[in-house]
Coordinates of C-alpha atoms in Angstrom, one line a residue:
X1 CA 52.0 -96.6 -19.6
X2 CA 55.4 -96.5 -21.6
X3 CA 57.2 -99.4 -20.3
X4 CA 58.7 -100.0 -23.8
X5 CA 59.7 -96.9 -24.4
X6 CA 61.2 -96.9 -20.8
X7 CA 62.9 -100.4 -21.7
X8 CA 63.9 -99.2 -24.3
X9 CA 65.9 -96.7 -22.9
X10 CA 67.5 -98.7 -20.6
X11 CA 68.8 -101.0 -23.1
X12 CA 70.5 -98.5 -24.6
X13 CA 72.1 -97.0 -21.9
X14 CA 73.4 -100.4 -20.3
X15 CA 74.7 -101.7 -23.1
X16 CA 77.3 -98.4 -23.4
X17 CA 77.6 -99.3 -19.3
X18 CA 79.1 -102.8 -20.1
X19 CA 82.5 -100.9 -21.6
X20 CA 82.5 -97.9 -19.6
X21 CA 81.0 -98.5 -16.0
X22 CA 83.9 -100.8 -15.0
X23 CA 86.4 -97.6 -15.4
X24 CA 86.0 -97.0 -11.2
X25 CA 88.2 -93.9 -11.8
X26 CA 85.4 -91.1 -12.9
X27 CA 86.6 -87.8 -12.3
X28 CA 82.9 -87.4 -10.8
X29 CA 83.2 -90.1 -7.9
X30 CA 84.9 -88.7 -4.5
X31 CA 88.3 -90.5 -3.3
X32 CA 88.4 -93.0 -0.8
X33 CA 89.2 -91.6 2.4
X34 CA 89.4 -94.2 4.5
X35 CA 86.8 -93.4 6.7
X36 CA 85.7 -96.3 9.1
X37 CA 83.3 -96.5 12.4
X38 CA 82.4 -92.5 11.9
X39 CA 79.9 -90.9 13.7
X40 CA 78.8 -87.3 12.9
X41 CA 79.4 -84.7 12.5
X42 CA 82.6 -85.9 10.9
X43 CA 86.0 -84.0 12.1
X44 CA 86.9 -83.1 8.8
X45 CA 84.5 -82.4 5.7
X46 CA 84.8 -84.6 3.3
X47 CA 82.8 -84.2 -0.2
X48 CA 81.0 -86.6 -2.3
X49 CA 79.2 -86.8 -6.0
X50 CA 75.5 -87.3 -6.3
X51 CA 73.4 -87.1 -9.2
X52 CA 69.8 -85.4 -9.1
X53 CA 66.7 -84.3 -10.1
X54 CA 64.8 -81.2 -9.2
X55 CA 61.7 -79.5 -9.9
X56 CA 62.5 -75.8 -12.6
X57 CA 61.2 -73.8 -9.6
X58 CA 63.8 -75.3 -7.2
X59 CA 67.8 -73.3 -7.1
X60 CA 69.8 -75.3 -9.6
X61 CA 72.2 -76.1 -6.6
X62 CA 70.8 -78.3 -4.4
X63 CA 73.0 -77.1 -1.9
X64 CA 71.0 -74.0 -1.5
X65 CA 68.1 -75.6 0.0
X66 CA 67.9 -75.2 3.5
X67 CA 67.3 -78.7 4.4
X68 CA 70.7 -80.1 2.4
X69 CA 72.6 -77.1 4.6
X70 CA 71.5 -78.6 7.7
X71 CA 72.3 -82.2 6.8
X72 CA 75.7 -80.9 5.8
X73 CA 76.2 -79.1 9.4
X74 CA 74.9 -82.1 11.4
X75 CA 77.0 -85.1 8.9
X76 CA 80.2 -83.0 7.8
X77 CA 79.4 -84.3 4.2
X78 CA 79.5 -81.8 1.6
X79 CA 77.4 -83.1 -1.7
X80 CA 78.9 -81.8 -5.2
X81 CA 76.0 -82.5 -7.4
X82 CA 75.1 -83.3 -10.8
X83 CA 71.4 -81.4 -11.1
X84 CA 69.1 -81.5 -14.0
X85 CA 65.5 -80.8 -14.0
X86 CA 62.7 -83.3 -14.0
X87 CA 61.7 -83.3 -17.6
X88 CA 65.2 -84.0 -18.7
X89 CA 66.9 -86.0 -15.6
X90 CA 66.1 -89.5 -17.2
X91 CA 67.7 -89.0 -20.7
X92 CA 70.6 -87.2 -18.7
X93 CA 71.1 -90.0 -16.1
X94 CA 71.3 -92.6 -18.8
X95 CA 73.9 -90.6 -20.2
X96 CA 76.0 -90.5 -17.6
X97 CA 75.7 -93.9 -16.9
X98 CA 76.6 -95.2 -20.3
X99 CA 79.5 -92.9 -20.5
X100 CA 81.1 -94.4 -17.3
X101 CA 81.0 -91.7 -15.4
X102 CA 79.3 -92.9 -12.5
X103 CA 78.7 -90.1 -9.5
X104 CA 78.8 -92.3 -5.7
X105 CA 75.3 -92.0 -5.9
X106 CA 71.9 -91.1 -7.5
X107 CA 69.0 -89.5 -5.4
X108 CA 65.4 -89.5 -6.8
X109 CA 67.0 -91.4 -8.9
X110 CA 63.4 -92.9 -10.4
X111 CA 64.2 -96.4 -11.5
X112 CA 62.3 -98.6 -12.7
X113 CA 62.6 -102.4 -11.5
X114 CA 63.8 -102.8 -14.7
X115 CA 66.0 -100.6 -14.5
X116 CA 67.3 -101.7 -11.1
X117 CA 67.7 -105.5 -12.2
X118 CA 69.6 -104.4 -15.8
X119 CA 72.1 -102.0 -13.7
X120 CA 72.4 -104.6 -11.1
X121 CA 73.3 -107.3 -13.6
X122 CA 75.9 -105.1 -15.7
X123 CA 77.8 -104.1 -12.4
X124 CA 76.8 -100.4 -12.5
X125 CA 74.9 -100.6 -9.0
X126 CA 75.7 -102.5 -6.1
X127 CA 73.4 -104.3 -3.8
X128 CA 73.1 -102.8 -0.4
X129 CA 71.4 -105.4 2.1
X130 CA 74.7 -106.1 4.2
X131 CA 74.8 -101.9 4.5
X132 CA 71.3 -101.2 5.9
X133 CA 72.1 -104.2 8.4
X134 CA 75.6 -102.9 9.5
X135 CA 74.9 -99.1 8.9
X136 CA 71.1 -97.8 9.2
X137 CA 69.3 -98.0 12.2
X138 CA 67.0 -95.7 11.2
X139 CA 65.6 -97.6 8.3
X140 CA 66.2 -100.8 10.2
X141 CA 63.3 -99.5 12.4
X142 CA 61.1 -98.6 10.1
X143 CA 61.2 -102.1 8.5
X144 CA 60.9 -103.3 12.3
X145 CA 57.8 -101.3 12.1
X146 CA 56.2 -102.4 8.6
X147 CA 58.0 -105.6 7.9
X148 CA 56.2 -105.5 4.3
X149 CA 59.0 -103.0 3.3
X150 CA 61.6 -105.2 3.8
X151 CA 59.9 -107.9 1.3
X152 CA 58.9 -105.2 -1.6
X153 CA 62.4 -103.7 -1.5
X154 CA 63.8 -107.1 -2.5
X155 CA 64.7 -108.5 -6.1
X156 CA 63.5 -112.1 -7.0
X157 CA 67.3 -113.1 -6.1
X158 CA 67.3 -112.0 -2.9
X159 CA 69.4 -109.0 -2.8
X160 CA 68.3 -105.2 -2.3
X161 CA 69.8 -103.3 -4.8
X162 CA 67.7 -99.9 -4.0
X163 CA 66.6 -97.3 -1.2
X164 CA 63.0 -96.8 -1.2
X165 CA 60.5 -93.6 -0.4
X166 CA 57.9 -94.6 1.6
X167 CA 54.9 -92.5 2.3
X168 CA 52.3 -94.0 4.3
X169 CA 48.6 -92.0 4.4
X170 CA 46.3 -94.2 6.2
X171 CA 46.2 -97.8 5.1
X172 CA 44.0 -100.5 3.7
X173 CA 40.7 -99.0 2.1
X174 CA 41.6 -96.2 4.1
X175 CA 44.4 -94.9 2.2
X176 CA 44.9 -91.8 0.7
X177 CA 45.8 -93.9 -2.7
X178 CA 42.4 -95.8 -2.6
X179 CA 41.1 -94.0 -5.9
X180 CA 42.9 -91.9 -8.1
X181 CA 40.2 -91.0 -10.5
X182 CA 37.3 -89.3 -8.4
X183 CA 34.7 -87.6 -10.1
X184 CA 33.4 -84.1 -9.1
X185 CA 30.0 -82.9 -10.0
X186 CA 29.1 -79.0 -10.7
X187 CA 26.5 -78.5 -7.5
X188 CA 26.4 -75.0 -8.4
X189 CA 24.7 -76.0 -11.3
X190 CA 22.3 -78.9 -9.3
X191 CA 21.3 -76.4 -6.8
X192 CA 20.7 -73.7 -9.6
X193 CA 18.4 -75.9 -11.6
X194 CA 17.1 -77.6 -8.3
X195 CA 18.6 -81.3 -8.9
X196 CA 19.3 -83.8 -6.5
X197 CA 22.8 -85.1 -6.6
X198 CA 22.7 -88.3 -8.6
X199 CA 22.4 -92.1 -7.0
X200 CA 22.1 -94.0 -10.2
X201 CA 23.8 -94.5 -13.5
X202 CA 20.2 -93.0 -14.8
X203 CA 19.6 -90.1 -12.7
X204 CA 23.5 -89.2 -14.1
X205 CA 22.5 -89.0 -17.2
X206 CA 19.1 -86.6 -16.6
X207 CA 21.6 -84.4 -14.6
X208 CA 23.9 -84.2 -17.2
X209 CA 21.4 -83.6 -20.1
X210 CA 20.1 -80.9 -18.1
X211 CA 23.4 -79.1 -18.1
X212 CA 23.1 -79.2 -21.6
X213 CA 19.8 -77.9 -22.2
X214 CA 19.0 -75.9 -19.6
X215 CA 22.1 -72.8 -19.4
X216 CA 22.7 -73.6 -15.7
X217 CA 25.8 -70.8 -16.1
X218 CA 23.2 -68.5 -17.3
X219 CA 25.1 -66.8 -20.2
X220 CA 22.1 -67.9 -22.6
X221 CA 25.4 -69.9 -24.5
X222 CA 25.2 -73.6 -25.1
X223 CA 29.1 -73.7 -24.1
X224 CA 28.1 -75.6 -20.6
X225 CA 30.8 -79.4 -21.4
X226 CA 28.2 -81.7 -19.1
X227 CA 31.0 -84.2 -19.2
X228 CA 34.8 -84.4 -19.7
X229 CA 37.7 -86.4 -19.2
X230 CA 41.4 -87.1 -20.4
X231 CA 41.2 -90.4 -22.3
X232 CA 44.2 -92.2 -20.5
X233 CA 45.4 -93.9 -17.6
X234 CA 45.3 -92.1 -14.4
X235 CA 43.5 -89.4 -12.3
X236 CA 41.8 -87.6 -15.2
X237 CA 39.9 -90.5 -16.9
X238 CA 36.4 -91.8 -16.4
X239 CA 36.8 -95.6 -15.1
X240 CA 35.5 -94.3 -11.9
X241 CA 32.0 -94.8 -13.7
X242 CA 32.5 -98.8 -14.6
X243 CA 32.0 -99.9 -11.0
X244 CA 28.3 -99.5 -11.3
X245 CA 28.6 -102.2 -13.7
X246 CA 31.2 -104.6 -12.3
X247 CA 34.1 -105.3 -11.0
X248 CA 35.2 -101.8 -12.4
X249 CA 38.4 -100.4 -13.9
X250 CA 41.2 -98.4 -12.8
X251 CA 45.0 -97.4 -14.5
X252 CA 46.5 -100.9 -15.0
X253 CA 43.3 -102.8 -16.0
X254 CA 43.8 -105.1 -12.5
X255 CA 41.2 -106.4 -9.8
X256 CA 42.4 -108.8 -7.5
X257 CA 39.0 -110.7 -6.4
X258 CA 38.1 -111.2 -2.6
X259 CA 39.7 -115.0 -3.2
X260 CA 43.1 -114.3 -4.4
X261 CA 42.2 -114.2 -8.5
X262 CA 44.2 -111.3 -10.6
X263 CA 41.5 -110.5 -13.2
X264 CA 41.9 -108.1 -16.1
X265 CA 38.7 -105.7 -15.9
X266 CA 38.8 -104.5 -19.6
X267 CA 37.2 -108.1 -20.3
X268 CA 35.0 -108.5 -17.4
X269 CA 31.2 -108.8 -19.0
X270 CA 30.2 -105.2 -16.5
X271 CA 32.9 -103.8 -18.7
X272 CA 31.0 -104.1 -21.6
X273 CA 27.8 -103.0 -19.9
X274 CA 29.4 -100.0 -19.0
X275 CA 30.8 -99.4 -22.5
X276 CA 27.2 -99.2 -23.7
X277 CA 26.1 -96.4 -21.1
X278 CA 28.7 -94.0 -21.7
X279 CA 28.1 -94.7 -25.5
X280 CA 23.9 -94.0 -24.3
X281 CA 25.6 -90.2 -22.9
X282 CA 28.2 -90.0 -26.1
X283 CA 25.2 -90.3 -28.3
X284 CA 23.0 -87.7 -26.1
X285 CA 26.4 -85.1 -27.1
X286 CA 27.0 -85.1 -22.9
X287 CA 30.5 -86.4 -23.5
X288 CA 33.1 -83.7 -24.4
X289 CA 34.0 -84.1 -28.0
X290 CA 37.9 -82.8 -27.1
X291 CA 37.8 -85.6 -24.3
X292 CA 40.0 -88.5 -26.6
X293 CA 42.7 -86.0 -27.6
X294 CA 42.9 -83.5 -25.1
X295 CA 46.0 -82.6 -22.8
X296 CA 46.2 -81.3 -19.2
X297 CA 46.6 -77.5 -20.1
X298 CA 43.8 -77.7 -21.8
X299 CA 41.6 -79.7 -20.1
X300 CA 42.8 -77.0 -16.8
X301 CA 41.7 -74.2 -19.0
X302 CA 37.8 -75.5 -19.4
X303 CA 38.0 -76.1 -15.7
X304 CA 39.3 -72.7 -14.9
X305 CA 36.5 -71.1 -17.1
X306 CA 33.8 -73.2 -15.3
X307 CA 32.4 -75.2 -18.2
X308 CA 32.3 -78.7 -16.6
X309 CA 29.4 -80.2 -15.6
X310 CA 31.4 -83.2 -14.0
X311 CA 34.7 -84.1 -14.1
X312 CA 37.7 -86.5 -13.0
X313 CA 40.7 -85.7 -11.2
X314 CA 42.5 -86.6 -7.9
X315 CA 42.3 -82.9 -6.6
X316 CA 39.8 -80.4 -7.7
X317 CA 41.9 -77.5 -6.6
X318 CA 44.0 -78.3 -9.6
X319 CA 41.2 -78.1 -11.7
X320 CA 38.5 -75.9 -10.5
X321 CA 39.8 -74.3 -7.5
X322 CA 39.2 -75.0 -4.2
X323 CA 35.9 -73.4 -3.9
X324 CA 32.7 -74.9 -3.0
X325 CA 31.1 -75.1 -6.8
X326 CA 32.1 -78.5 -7.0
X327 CA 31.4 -81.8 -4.9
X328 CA 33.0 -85.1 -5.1
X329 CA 29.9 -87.4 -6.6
X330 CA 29.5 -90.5 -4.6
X331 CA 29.5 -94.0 -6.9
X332 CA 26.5 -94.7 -8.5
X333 CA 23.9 -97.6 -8.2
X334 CA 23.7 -99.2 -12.1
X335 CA 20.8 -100.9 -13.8
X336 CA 20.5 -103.6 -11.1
X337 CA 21.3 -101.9 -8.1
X338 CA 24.9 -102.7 -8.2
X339 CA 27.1 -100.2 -6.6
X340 CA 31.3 -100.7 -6.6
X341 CA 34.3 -98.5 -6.4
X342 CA 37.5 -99.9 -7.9
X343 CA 40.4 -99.8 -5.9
X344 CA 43.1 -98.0 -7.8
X345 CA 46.7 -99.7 -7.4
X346 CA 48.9 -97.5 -5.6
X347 CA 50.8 -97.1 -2.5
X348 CA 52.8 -94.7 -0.6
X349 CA 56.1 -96.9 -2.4
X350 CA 58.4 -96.2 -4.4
X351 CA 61.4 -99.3 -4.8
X352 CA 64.2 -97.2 -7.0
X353 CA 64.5 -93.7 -5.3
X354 CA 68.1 -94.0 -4.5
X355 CA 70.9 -96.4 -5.6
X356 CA 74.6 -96.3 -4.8
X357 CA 77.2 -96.9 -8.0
X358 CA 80.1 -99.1 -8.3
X359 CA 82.7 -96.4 -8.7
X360 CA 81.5 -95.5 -5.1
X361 CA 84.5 -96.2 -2.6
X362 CA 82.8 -94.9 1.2
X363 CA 80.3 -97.4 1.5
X364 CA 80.0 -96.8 5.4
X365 CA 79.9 -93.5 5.0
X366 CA 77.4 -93.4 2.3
X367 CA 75.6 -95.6 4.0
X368 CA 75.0 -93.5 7.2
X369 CA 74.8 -90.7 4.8
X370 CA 71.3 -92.4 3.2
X371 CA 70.2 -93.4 6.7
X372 CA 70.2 -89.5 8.3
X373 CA 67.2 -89.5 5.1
X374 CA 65.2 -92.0 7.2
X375 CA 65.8 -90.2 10.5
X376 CA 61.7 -89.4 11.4
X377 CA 61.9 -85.8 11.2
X378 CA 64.2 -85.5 8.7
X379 CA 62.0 -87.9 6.6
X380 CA 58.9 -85.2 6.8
X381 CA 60.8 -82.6 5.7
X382 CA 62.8 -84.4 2.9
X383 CA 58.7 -85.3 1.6
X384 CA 57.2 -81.7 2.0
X385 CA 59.8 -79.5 2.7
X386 CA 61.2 -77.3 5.6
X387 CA 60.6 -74.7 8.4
X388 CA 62.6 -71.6 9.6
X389 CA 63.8 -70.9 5.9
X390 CA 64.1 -66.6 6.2
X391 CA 63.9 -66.8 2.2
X392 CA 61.2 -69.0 1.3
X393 CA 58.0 -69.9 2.6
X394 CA 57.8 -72.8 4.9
X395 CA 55.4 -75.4 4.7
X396 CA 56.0 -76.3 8.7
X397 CA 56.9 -74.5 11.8
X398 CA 58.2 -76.6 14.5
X399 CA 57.2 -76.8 18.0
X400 CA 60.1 -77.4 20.3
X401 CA 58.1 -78.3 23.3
X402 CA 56.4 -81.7 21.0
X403 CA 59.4 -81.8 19.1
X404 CA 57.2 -81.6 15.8
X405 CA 56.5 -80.5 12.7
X406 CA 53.1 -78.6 12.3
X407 CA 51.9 -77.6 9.2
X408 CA 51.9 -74.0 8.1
X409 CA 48.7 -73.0 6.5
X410 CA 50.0 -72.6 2.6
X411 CA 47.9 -69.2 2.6
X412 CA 46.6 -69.7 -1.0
X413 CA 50.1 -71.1 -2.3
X414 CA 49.7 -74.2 -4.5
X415 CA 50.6 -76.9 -2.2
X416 CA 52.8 -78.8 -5.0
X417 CA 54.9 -75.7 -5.6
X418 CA 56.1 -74.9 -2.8
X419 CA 57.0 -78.2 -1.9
X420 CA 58.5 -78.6 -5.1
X421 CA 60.9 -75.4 -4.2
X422 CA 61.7 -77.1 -0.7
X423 CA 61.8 -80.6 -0.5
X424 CA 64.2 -83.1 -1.8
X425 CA 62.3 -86.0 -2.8
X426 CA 63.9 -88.9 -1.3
X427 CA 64.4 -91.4 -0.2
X428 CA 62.6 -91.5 3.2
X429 CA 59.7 -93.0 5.6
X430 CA 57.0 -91.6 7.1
X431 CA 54.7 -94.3 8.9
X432 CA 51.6 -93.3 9.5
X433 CA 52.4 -93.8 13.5
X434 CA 54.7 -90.4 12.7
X435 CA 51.3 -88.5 12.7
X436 CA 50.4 -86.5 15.8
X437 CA 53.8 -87.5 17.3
X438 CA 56.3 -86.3 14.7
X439 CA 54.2 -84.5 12.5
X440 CA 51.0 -83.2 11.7
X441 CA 48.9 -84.2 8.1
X442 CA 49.2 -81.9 5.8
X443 CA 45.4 -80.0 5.3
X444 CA 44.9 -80.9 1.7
X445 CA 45.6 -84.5 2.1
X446 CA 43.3 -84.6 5.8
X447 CA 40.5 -83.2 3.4
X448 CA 41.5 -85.8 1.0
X449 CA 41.2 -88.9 3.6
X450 CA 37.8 -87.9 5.0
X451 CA 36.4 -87.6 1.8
X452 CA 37.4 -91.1 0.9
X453 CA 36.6 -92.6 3.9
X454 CA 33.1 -90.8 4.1
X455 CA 31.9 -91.2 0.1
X456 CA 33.9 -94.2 -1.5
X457 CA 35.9 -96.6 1.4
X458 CA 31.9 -97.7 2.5
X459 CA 31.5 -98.9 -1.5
X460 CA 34.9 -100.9 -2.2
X461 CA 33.8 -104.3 -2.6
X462 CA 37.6 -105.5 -2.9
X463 CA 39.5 -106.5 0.5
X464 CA 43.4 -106.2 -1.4
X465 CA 44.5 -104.2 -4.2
X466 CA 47.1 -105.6 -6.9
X467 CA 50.6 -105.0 -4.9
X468 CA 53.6 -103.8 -5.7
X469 CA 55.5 -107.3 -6.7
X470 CA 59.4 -107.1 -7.7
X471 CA 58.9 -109.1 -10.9
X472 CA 62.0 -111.2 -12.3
X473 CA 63.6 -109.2 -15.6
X474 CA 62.4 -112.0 -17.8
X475 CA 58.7 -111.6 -16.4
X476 CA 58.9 -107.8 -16.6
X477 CA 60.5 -108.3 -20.7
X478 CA 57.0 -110.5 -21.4
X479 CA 54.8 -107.7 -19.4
X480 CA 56.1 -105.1 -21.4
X481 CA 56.1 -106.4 -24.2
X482 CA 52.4 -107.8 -23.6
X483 CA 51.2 -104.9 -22.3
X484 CA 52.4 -102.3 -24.9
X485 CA 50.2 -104.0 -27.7
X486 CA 47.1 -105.4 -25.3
X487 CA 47.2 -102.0 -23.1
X488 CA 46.9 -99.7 -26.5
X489 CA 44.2 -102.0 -28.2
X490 CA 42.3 -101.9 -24.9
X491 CA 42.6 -97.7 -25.2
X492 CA 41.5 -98.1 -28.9
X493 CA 38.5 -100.4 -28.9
X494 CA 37.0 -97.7 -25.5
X495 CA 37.6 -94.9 -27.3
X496 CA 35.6 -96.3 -30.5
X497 CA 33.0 -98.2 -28.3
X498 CA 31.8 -94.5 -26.3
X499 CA 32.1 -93.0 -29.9
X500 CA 30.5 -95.6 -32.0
X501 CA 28.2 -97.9 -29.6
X502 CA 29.0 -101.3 -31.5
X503 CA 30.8 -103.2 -28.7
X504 CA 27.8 -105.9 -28.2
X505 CA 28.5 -106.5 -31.6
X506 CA 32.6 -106.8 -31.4
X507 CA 33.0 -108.1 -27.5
X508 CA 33.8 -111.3 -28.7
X509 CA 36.1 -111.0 -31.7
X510 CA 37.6 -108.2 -29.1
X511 CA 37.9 -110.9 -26.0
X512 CA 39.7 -113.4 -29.1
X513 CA 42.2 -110.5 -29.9
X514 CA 43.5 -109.7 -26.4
X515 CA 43.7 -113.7 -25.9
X516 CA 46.2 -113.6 -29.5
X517 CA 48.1 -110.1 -28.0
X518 CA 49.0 -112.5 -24.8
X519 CA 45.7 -112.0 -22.1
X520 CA 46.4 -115.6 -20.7
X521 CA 50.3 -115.8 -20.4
X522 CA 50.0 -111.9 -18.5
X523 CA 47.1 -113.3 -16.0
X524 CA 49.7 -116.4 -15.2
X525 CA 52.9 -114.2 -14.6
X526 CA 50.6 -111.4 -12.6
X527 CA 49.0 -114.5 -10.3
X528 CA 52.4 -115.9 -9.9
X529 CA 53.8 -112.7 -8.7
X530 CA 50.5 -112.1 -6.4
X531 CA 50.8 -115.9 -4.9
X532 CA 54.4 -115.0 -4.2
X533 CA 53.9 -112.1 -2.3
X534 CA 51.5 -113.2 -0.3

């Protein structure tokens, strides 16, 4: 995480917007035309100033994007954007912002709720409740739908200062966002060397030392890694493996108990107990030694050369290919039979995806703008991207007779590309009552959800995960700041437990140490905010 960092930032950047965001006369923010009870396509185009973000293999103009050429047809709205790519949009939006020269509005605009309270606060945002009630039908329905929306796009005050991307992908244990960290096992190898595919913590470890001794690549080269990793939070990390010992682990260290409790799983006692058994596979040399330091190229480059013997990630195909040598591992039974999978904390939701700016002076028009993003079929292709496009290949063709969207077989295109070079990122909706009736699910993430539901969904002891609360801006200051020091330690103390096998020995000067960096205070303020959303 780098919530400070991210803080920060903001800081910065709002404190410039206190002098400079009340100057309403930006040569970037469109005129005020006056424009009330419109319907579209509007009898004369009128243009408007967006900022954005795009992916490098997207056109620098948005405009060229087939779906942004349609909108403009059906609305009448012509978008002069301010584009920058991904890697450098957030320094660039802050920039803007602080120099007062606010656009009418921000697309994938990637807020934080930080960020969204701070910008609220200094007058650089507006709130936008009363404008979804007069002006958005669309997104009035799908909060009609899932009323859950209505309460996670809301600030502690009351008011909803953002438009949200919502992408739903079954639901409950069911959901495509269930585990982010699954861990996929070399079967090429098992079947080569006639192994079974592992059910316990200790059969794991025979299989991998057996990738280590045995040449199951046959190149008579010890270069076989039986185990890697990247040591950080998210898809590519090993907390998969703490479940057979606990309540397990995931990204943000949470477990939310099946009566209501918000526990931090880095000092749960299976924690330890599973510290000691990856330090049982460091010591065998089964652990990659490059695993604490290593980055995503790299760690793609081992993968691509076939070296793993297991490995984490959300999608093999990014790693290994999608190819039949490797096989999601189901969870494994530890020392006394237990057998978990932590849920990770994640949902089709994203709060800050669009805001409107104070210098903005169509609200209606905006307004009914942003809805046309929540229309149903507009919302699919706004997520993955388009269909009849003559100059680009199109993830969907679409079936007048259903009125749907089908998805196009990506005929060995990464899937993430080519949505990255079509789509528009939001905001938008798609309910998962929009599949087989507006659209279809797209292959990959089909494969995805019967994977889940077949190997982990039967093992998830938890009934809730840890949901997405709007904090206050003085509870999110004490997170932060909590978490930046106890988050880091937490990283520090695993990496030197798996390395150096001494955590029986330091568990409890390490459970008095997160207790000093703020443990306690952050388990109130994450119960509070769990209580309140329920």
């Amino acid at each position: 995480m780098k919530k400070s960092k991210m803080v920060v930032t903001t800081i910065l950047a709002t404190l410039l917007i206190t002098s400079g965001c009340s100057n309403n006369s930006s040569e970037t923010a469109s005129k005020d035309y006056n424009l009330k009870d419109i319907s579209f396509p509007l009898q004369e185009k009128v243009t408007m100033s967006f900022l954005t973000q795009s992916s490098p293999l997207a056109p620098k103009d948005p405009n060229e994007k087939l779906i942004y050429q349609r909108l403009e047809e059906k609305t009448g709205v012509n978008i002069k954007w301010k584009n920058y790519t991904s890697d450098v949009f957030v320094e660039k939006r802050n920039l803007a912002l602080a120099s007062g020269d606010l656009p009418d509005a921000i697309l994938d605009a990637s807020y934080s709720d930080y960020d969204l309270l701070k910008l609220a606060k200094d007058g650089a945002i507006i709130s936008v409740e009363d404008l979804i009630d007069k002006y958005m039908p669309n997104l009035q329905k799908v909060i009609q739908s899932a009323p859950e929306y209505q309460s996670m796009m809301t600030a502690p005050d009351g008011h909803i200062y953002s438009f949200p991307w919502i992408e739903e992908l079954g639901s409950g244990k069911d959901s495509i966002h269930s585990v982010d960290d699954l861990p996929w096992i070399n079967v090429e190898w098992l079947n080569k060397l006639g192994l079974d595919m592992p059910k316990t913590t200790e059969e794991l470890k025979k299989v991998l030392i057996a990738f280590k001794t045995q040449d199951p690549n046959g190149n008579g080269k010890a270069d076989e890694i039986p185990l890697s990793f990247i040591s950080k939070s998210g898809g590519e990390d090993l907390a998969f493996l703490f479940g057979s010992f606990g309540l397990g682990e995931n990204w943000d260290h949470t477990v939310v108990t099946n009566d209501g409790t918000v526990t931090f799983t880095a000092a749960d006692e299976g924690y330890k107990e599973g510290m000691k058994f990856l330090n049982e596979l460091y010591a065998e040399g089964l652990i990659d030694v490059e695993a604490f330091e290593q980055d995503w190229n790299t760690y793609i480059a081992k993968g691509k050369d076939n070296r793993y013997g297991m490995y984490f990630t959300w999608d093999k195909a990014n790693i290994t290919g999608m190819n039949d040598k490797y096989d999601l591992m189901p969870p494994l039974a530890g020392p006394d039979g237990h057998i978990n999978v932590a849920r990770t904390n994640g949902m089709g939701f994203d709060r800050g995806r669009m805001v409107i700016t104070s210098a903005n002076k169509n609200l209606e028009l905006t307004a009914k703008w942003i809805d046309e993003l929540y229309e149903p079929i507009q919302s699919v292709q706004n997520n993955w991207g388009t269909y009849g496009d003559e100059e680009q290949q199109n993830i969907f063709e679409y079936d007048e007779e259903s009125n749907m969207l089908k998805h196009l077989s990506l005929e060995g295109a990464a899937p993430v590309e080519l949505r990255q070079k079509t789509n528009i990122g939001g905001p938008l909706a798609i309910l998962d009552e929009y599949y087989g009736t507006i659209t279809t699910k797209p292959a990959d993430a089909e494969w995805r959800l019967d994977l889940l539901k077949d190997v982990m969904v039967p093992h998830m002891q938890a009934e809730n995960i840890y949901p997405k609360v709007f904090f206050s801006i003085e509870e999110l200051d004490r997170l932060s700041t909590i978490e930046t020091d106890m988050f880091a330690y937490v990283m520090r103390k695993r990496s030197e437990w798996i390395q150096n096998g001494k955590v029986e020995k330091e568990w409890p000067s390490y459970l008095k140490e997160l207790d000093r960096l703020g443990l306690q205070e952050w388990l109130e303020i994450k119960q509070s905010g769990y209580d309140r959303n329920q």
